[in-house]
Amino acid sequence: IRNQRARQFKSVDFSRFDKILVMDRSNYRNVLSLARSDEDRNKVDLILNYTNPGADEEVPDPYWDDNGFEHVYHLLDEATEAFIKENS
């Protein structure tokens, strides 16, 4: 895992990935702006929709709460487990 690096999302990523999960509405809009087709747009979803379908909830910014990082970890852990279960 130490070789992983963050980078900007690119439109070519729609061809590389089956699903694009984002953490907030700003990321959602930015990624959708790079979509080339309805097929690309259909790949994009807010990650918390896997635990609260259709709620379009954002992952909160962990810096604004003393327990923020632990809370966000649990939200993402639950959402990724739901994603894996749904897609396996």
C-alpha atoms as a printed R data frame, in Angstrom:
   type eleno elety resid chain resno       x      y       z
1  ATOM     1    CA   ILE     A     1   0.000  0.000   0.000
2  ATOM     2    CA   ARG     A     2   2.916  2.391   0.474
3  ATOM     3    CA   ASN     A     3   3.303  2.744  -3.308
4  ATOM     4    CA   GLN     A     4  -0.158  4.271  -3.710
5  ATOM     5    CA   ARG     A     5  -0.340  7.949  -4.603
6  ATOM     6    CA   ALA     A     6  -3.206 10.408  -4.930
7  ATOM     7    CA   ARG     A     7  -3.757 12.018  -8.313
8  ATOM     8    CA   GLN     A     8  -6.353 13.975 -10.230
9  ATOM     9    CA   PHE     A     9  -9.177 12.000 -11.817
10 ATOM    10    CA   LYS     A    10  -8.929 11.923 -15.625
11 ATOM    11    CA   SER     A    11 -11.578 11.162 -18.251
12 ATOM    12    CA   VAL     A    12  -9.560  8.102 -19.336
13 ATOM    13    CA   ASP     A    13 -10.318  6.638 -15.883
14 ATOM    14    CA   PHE     A    14 -13.867  5.960 -17.060
15 ATOM    15    CA   SER     A    15 -12.365  3.373 -19.415
16 ATOM    16    CA   ARG     A    16 -10.143  1.894 -16.698
17 ATOM    17    CA   PHE     A    17 -12.733  1.467 -13.932
18 ATOM    18    CA   ASP     A    18 -16.215 -0.062 -13.700
19 ATOM    19    CA   LYS     A    19 -17.293  2.117 -10.778
20 ATOM    20    CA   ILE     A    20 -16.186  5.573  -9.636
21 ATOM    21    CA   LEU     A    21 -16.997  6.314  -5.988
22 ATOM    22    CA   VAL     A    22 -16.709  9.852  -4.656
23 ATOM    23    CA   MET     A    23 -17.007 11.270  -1.154
24 ATOM    24    CA   ASP     A    24 -18.866 14.543  -1.652
25 ATOM    25    CA   ARG     A    25 -21.059 16.453  -4.087
26 ATOM    26    CA   SER     A    26 -18.205 18.673  -5.234
27 ATOM    27    CA   ASN     A    27 -16.173 15.620  -6.289
28 ATOM    28    CA   TYR     A    28 -19.307 14.179  -7.860
29 ATOM    29    CA   ARG     A    29 -19.852 17.276 -10.025
30 ATOM    30    CA   ASN     A    30 -16.166 17.469 -10.963
31 ATOM    31    CA   VAL     A    31 -16.024 13.824 -12.024
32 ATOM    32    CA   LEU     A    32 -19.295 14.067 -13.945
33 ATOM    33    CA   SER     A    33 -17.951 17.091 -15.822
34 ATOM    34    CA   LEU     A    34 -15.320 14.776 -17.338
35 ATOM    35    CA   ALA     A    35 -17.845 12.122 -18.413
36 ATOM    36    CA   ARG     A    36 -17.962 11.456 -22.117
37 ATOM    37    CA   SER     A    37 -21.280  9.597 -22.200
38 ATOM    38    CA   ASP     A    38 -24.254  8.376 -20.184
39 ATOM    39    CA   GLU     A    39 -22.320  5.144 -19.656
40 ATOM    40    CA   ASP     A    40 -19.553  7.132 -17.947
41 ATOM    41    CA   ARG     A    41 -22.053  9.120 -15.856
42 ATOM    42    CA   ASN     A    42 -23.735  5.899 -14.688
43 ATOM    43    CA   LYS     A    43 -20.433  4.700 -13.201
44 ATOM    44    CA   VAL     A    44 -20.278  7.594 -10.718
45 ATOM    45    CA   ASP     A    45 -21.891  7.462  -7.270
46 ATOM    46    CA   LEU     A    46 -21.446  8.858  -3.788
47 ATOM    47    CA   ILE     A    47 -19.863  6.126  -1.666
48 ATOM    48    CA   LEU     A    48 -22.323  6.513   1.227
49 ATOM    49    CA   ASN     A    49 -25.175  5.552  -1.114
50 ATOM    50    CA   TYR     A    50 -24.050  1.976  -0.463
51 ATOM    51    CA   THR     A    51 -25.144  2.245   3.167
52 ATOM    52    CA   ASN     A    52 -27.947  4.791   2.699
53 ATOM    53    CA   PRO     A    53 -29.245  4.224  -0.846
54 ATOM    54    CA   GLY     A    54 -30.496  7.351  -2.578
55 ATOM    55    CA   ALA     A    55 -29.719  9.641   0.369
56 ATOM    56    CA   ASP     A    56 -26.807 11.279  -1.471
57 ATOM    57    CA   GLU     A    57 -24.998 11.889   1.822
58 ATOM    58    CA   GLU     A    58 -21.482 13.261   1.832
59 ATOM    59    CA   VAL     A    59 -18.568 11.912   3.840
60 ATOM    60    CA   PRO     A    60 -18.004 14.608   6.472
61 ATOM    61    CA   ASP     A    61 -14.724 16.480   6.723
62 ATOM    62    CA   PRO     A    62 -12.921 14.765   9.634
63 ATOM    63    CA   TYR     A    63 -10.909 17.846  10.588
64 ATOM    64    CA   TRP     A    64 -13.872 19.611  12.212
65 ATOM    65    CA   ASP     A    65 -14.472 17.063  14.967
66 ATOM    66    CA   ASP     A    66 -12.149 15.568  17.596
67 ATOM    67    CA   ASN     A    67 -13.512 12.109  16.743
68 ATOM    68    CA   GLY     A    68 -13.838 12.939  13.049
69 ATOM    69    CA   PHE     A    69 -11.236 10.574  11.655
70 ATOM    70    CA   GLU     A    70 -12.559  7.591  13.564
71 ATOM    71    CA   HIS     A    71 -16.133  8.447  12.538
72 ATOM    72    CA   VAL     A    72 -15.161  8.780   8.861
73 ATOM    73    CA   TYR     A    73 -13.194  5.522   9.061
74 ATOM    74    CA   HIS     A    74 -16.295  3.689  10.303
75 ATOM    75    CA   LEU     A    75 -18.530  5.284   7.656
76 ATOM    76    CA   LEU     A    76 -16.141  4.271   4.875
77 ATOM    77    CA   ASP     A    77 -15.517  0.818   6.334
78 ATOM    78    CA   GLU     A    78 -19.255  0.124   6.376
79 ATOM    79    CA   ALA     A    79 -19.772  1.578   2.885
80 ATOM    80    CA   THR     A    80 -16.915 -0.395   1.339
81 ATOM    81    CA   GLU     A    81 -18.174 -3.613   2.936
82 ATOM    82    CA   ALA     A    82 -21.625 -2.930   1.454
83 ATOM    83    CA   PHE     A    83 -20.037 -2.182  -1.928
84 ATOM    84    CA   ILE     A    84 -18.062 -5.442  -1.873
85 ATOM    85    CA   LYS     A    85 -21.106 -7.437  -0.825
86 ATOM    86    CA   GLU     A    86 -23.235 -5.908  -3.598
87 ATOM    87    CA   ASN     A    87 -20.570 -6.391  -6.268
88 ATOM    88    CA   SER     A    88 -19.212 -9.843  -5.476
